[in-house]
Short mmCIF file of C-alpha atoms and ligand atoms in Angstrom, two decimals:
data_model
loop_
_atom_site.label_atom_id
_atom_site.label_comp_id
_atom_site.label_asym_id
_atom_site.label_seq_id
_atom_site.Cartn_x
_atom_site.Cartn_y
_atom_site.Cartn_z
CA UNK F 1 21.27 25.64 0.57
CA UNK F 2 24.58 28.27 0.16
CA UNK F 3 26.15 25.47 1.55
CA UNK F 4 25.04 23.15 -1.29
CA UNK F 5 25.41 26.25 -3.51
CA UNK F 6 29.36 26.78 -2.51
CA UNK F 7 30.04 22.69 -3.14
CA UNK F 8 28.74 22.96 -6.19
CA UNK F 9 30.43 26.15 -7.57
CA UNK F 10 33.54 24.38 -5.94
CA UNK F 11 33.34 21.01 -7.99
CA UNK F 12 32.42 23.23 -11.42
CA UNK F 13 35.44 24.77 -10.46
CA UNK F 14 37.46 21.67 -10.38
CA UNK F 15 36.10 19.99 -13.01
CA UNK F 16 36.90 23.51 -14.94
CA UNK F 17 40.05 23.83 -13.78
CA UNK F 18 40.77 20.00 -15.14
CA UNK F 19 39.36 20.50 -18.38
CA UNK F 20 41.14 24.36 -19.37
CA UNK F 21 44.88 22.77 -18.09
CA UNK F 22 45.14 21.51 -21.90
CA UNK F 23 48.47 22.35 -22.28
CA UNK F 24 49.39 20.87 -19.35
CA UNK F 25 51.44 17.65 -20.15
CA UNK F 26 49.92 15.39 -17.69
CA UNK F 27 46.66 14.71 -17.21
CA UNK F 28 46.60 11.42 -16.69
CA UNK F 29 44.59 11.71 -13.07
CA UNK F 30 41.46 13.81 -14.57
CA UNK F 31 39.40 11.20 -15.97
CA UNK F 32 39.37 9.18 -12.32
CA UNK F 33 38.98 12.32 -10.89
CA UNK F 34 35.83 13.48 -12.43
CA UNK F 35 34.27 9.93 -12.29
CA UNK F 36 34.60 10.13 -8.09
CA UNK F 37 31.73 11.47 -6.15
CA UNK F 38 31.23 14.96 -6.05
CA UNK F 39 32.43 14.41 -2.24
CA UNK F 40 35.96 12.49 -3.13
CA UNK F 41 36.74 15.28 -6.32
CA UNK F 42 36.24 18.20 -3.38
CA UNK F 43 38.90 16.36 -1.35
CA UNK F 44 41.08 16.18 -3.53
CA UNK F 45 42.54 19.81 -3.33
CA UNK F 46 42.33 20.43 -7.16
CA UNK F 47 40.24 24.08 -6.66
CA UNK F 48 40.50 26.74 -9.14
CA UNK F 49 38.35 29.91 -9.86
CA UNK F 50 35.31 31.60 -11.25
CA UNK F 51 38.06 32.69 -13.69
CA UNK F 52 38.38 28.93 -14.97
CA UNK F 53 34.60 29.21 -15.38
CA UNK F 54 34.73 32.28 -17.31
CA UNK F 55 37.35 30.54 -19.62
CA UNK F 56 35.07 27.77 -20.10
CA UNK F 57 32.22 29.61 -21.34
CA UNK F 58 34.44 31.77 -23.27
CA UNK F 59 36.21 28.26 -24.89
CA UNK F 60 32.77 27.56 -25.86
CA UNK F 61 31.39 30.43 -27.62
CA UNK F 62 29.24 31.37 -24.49
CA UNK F 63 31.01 34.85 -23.78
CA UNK F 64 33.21 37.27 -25.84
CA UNK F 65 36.68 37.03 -25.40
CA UNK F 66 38.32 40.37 -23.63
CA UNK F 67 40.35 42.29 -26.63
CA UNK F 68 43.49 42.00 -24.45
CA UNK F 69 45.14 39.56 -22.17
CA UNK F 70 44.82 41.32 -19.10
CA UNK F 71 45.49 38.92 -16.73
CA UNK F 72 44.92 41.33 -14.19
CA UNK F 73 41.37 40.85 -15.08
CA UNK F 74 41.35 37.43 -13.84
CA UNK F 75 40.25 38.90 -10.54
CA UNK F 76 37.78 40.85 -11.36
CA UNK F 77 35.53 37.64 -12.39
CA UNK F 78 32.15 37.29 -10.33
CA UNK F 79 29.60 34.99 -10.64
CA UNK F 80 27.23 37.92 -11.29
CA UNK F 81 29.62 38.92 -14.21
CA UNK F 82 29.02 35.64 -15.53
CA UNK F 83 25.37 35.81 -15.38
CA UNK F 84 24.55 36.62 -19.21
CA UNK F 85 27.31 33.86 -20.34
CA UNK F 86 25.60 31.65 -17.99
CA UNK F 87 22.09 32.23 -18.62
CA UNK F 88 22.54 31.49 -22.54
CA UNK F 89 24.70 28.48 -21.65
CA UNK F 90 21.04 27.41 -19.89
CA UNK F 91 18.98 28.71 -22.45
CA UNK F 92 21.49 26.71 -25.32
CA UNK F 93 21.12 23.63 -23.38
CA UNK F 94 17.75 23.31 -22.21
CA UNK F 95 18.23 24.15 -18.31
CA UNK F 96 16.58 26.30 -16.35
CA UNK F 97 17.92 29.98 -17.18
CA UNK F 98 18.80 30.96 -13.39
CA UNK F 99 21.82 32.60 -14.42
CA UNK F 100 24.26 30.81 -11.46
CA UNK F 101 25.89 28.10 -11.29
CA UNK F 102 23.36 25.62 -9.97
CA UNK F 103 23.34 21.66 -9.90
CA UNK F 104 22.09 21.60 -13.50
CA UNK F 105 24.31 23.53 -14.98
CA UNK F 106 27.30 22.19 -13.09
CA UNK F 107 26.47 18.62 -14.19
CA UNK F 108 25.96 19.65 -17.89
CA UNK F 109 29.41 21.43 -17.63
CA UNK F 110 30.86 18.13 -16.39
CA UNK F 111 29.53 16.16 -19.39
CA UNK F 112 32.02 15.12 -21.57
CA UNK F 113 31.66 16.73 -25.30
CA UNK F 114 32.99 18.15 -28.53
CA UNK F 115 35.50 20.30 -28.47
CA UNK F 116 34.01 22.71 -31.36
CA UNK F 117 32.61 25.51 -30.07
CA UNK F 118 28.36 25.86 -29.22
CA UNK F 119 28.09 28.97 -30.78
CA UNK F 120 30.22 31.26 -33.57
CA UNK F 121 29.58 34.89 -33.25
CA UNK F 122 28.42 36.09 -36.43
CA UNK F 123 29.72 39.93 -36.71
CA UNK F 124 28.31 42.67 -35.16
CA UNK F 125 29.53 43.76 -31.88
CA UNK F 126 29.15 43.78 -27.93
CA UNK F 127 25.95 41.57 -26.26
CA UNK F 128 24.24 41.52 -30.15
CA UNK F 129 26.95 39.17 -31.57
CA UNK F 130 24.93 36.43 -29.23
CA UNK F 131 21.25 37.44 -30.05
CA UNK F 132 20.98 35.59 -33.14
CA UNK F 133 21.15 32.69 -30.94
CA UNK F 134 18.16 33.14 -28.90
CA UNK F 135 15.75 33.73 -31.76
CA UNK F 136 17.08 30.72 -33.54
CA UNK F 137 14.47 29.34 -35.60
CA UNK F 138 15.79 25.55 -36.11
CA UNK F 139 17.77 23.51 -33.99
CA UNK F 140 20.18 22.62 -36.10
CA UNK F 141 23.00 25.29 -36.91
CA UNK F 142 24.68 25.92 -40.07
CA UNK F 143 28.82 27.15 -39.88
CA UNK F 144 28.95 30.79 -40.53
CA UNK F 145 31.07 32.20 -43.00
CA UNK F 146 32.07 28.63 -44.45
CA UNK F 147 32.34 27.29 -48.08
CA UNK F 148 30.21 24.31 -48.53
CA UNK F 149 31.67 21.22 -50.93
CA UNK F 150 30.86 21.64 -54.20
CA UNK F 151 31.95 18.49 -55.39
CA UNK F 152 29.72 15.04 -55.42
CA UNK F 153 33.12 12.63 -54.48
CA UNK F 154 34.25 13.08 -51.35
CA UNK F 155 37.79 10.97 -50.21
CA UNK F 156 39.63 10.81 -47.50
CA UNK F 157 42.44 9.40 -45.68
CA UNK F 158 43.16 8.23 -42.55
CA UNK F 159 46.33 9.85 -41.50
CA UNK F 160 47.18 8.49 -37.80
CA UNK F 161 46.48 5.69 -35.56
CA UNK F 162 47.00 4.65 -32.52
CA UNK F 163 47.81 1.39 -30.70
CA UNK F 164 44.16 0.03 -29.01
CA UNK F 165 42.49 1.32 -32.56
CA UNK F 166 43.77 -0.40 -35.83
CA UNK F 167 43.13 1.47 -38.89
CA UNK F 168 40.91 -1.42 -40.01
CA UNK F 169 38.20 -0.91 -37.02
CA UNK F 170 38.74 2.81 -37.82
CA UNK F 171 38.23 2.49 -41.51
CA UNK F 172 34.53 0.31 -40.30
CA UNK F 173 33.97 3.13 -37.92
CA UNK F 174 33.87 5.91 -40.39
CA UNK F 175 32.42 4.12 -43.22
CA UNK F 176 29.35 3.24 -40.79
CA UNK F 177 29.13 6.82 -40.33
CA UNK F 178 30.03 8.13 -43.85
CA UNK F 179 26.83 5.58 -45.08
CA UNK F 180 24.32 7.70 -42.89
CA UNK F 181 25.44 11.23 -43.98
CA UNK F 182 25.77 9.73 -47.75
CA UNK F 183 21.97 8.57 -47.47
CA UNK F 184 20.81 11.77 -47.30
CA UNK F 185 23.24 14.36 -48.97
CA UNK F 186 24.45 14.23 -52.52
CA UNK F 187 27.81 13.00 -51.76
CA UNK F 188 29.75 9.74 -52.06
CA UNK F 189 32.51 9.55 -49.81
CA UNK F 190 35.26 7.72 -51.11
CA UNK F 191 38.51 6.45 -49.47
CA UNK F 192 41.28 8.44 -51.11
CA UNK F 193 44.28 5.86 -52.83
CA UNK F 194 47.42 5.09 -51.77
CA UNK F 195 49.69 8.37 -51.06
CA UNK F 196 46.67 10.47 -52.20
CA UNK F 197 45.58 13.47 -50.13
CA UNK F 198 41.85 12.83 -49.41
CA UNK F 199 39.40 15.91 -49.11
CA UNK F 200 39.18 14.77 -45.32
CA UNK F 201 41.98 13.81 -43.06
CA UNK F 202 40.93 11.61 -40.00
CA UNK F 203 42.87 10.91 -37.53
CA UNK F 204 44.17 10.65 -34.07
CA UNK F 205 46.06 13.20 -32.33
CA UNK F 206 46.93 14.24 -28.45
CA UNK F 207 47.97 17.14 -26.64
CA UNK F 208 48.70 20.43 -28.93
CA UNK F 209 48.98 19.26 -32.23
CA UNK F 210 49.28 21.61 -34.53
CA UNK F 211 45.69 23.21 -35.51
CA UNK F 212 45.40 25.93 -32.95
CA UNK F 213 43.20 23.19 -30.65
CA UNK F 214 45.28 21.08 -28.32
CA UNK F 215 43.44 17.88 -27.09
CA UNK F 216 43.34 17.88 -23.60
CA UNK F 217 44.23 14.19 -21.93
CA UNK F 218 41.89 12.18 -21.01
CA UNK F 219 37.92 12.77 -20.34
CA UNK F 220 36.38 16.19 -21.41
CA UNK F 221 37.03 17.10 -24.71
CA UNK F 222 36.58 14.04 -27.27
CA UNK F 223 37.13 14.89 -30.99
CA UNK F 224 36.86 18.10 -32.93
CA UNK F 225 36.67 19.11 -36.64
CA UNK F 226 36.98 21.68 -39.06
CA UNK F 227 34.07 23.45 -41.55
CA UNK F 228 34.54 23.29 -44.74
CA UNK F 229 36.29 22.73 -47.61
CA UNK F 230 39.07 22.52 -44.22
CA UNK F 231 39.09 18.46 -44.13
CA UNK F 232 40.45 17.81 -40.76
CA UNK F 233 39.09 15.46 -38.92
CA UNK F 234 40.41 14.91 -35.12
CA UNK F 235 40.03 12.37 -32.56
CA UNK F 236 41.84 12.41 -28.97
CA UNK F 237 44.10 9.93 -28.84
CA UNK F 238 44.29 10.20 -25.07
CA UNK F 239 40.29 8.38 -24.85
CA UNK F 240 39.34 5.12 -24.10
CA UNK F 241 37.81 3.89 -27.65
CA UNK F 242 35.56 1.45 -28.23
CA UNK F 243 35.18 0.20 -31.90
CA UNK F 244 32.53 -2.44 -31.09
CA UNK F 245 29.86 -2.02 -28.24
CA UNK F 246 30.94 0.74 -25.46
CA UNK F 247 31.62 0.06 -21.87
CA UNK F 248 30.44 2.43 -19.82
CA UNK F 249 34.14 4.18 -19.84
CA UNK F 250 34.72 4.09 -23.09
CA UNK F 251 33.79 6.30 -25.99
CA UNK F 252 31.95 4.82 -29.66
CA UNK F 253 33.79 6.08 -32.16
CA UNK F 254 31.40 5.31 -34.64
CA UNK F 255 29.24 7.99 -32.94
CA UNK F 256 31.92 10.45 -32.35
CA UNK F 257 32.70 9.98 -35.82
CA UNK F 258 28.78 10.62 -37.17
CA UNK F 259 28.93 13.99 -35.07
CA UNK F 260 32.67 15.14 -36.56
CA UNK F 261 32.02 14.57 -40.70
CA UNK F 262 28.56 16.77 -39.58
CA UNK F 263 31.21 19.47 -38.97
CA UNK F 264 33.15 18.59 -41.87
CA UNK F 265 30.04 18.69 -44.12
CA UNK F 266 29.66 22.20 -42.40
CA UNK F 267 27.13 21.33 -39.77
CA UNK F 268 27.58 23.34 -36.42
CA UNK F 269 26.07 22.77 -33.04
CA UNK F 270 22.76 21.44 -32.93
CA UNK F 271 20.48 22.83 -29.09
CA UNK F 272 18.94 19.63 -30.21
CA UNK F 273 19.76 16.93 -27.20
CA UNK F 274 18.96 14.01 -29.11
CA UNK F 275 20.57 14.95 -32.58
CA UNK F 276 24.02 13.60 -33.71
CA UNK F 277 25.07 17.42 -33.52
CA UNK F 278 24.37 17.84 -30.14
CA UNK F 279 28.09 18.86 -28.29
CA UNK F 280 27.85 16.30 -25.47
CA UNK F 281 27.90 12.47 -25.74
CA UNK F 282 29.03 10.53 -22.64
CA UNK F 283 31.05 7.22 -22.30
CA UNK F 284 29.30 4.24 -22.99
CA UNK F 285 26.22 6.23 -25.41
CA UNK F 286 26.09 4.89 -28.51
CA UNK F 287 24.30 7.88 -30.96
CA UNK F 288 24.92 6.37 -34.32
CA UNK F 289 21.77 7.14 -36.05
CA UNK F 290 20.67 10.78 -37.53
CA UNK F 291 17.91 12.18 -36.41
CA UNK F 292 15.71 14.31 -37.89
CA UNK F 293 17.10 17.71 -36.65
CA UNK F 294 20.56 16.02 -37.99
CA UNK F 295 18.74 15.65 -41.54
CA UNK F 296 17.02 18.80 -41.60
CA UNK F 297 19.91 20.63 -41.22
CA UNK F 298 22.22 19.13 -43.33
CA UNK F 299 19.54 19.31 -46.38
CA UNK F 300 19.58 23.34 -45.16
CA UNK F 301 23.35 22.98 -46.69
CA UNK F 302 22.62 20.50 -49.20
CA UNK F 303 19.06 20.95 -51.08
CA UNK F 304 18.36 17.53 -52.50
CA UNK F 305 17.99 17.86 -56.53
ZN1 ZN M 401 31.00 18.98 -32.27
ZN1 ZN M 402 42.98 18.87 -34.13
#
């Protein structure tokens, strides 16, 4: 079993290690890599540390940053240091709460998903920034601190393409989406004219691009977006895309897209694993319906008249 326990902790460690080298040019190798057996990625020599772990959960809202970038830190990081960030990683996503890194854990970790955060603290300080979490009433999460739209007309634009995704299937993509949150908020979205600056921005983007978020290559990290009244809506340009009916390697952008105007519209994180919210979707799932958690919350924002 320590055995199993030590291959494990090794391939989160990879896998880790793949997803945090974001501002690493080339990643061109990750998303084979993390589609091999467990066996062939421990092979292949790519091993980091529990320090890449701790980054992840940190990435992800699981553990407070350190005030200072003492990198001298780095080797002070234990599993057992990790155990509260790990245990409400578990408790956030439905796994037992063991507080290691066990085959559970390790396989949710390797799931591709959003790159928004799970969790925003929510002031306060030390451990009690996190509480709030754990006595969460609803699934569904609101953004802290945002400014919901006010207006009923929402444009947008679509401000980059790229080559295997024209802007017409992206244009069908996000109107399919912009149709489900429409039917149940006040809003009409509407595409913004011709050298207008829409309320929302969508478009693709790779590597460090400007926002404080690079996009990290291929696999991992999908899409992200911004709460409101921000606007920006980002997809990695890096992905495989799929615009009609997924493959099992590619990604439905349709879905992706569902998930990223919730953000937009000022919907966080839902613990929910079957709502649109929910921060992992792998290739080939096609999520392009709200569910109810998805509605509830958004009517939390947006009380219907
Ligand atoms: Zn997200
Ligand atoms: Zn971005």
């Amino acid at each position: 079993m320590a055995n199993l326990h030590s291959q494990l902790l090794l391939l989160l460690i990879l896998v880790v290690s793949l997803f945090l080298a974001s501002t690493q040019p080339s990643l061109a190798h990750s998303r084979k890599l993390i589609l091999q057996s467990p066996k062939k990625v421990a092979d292949s020599h790519h091993f980091g540390s529990l320090n890449d772990v701790r980054l992840y959960l940190e990435r992800f809202g699981y553990k407070e940053k350190p005030l200072d970038n003492d990198l001298t830190k780095d080797t002070l990081t234990t599993e057992s240091s990790l155990y509260a960030a790990i245990s409400l990683y578990q408790q956030t996503n439905h796994l037992n709460v063991t507080g290691k890194l066990d085959s559970e854990t390790v396989a949710r970790m390797m799931t591709p998903r959003c790159g928004m955060p799970d969790v925003f603290p929510s002031g306060g300080k030390g451990g009690s920034r996190y509480s709030k979490l754990l006595h969460v009433v609803g699934r569904y999460k609101a953004f802290d601190n945002m400014i919901p739209w006010t207006k009923v007309n929402i444009t947008y634009t679509f401000a980059t393409t790229i080559p295997l995704v024209s802007l017409e299937a992206l244009r069908k993509s996000c109107q399919g989406a912009f149709q489900h949150w429409a039917a149940v908020t006040p809003f009409h979205f509407l595409e913004a004219g011709k050298g207008e600056h829409g309320d929302l921005t969508i478009g693709f983007y790779s590597g460090d691009h400007g926002d404080g978020s690079p996009f990290d290559g291929p696999g991992h990290v999908w899409a992200h977006a911004f709460a409101p009244q921000d606007g920006r809506v980002h997809f990695d340009g890096s992905e495989q895309w799929s615009t009609t009916t997924p493959t099992s390697e590619e990604i439905d952008l349709e879905s992706v897209a569902l998930h990223e105007i919730g953000h937009a519209l000022g919907l966080n994180h839902s613990i929910d694993q079957n709502a649109v919210m929910y921060a992992y979707i792998g290739q080939g799932v096609v999520k392009r319906e709200l569910q109810q958690d998805d509605i509830d919350g958004i009517k939390s924002i947006y009380p219907p008249k």
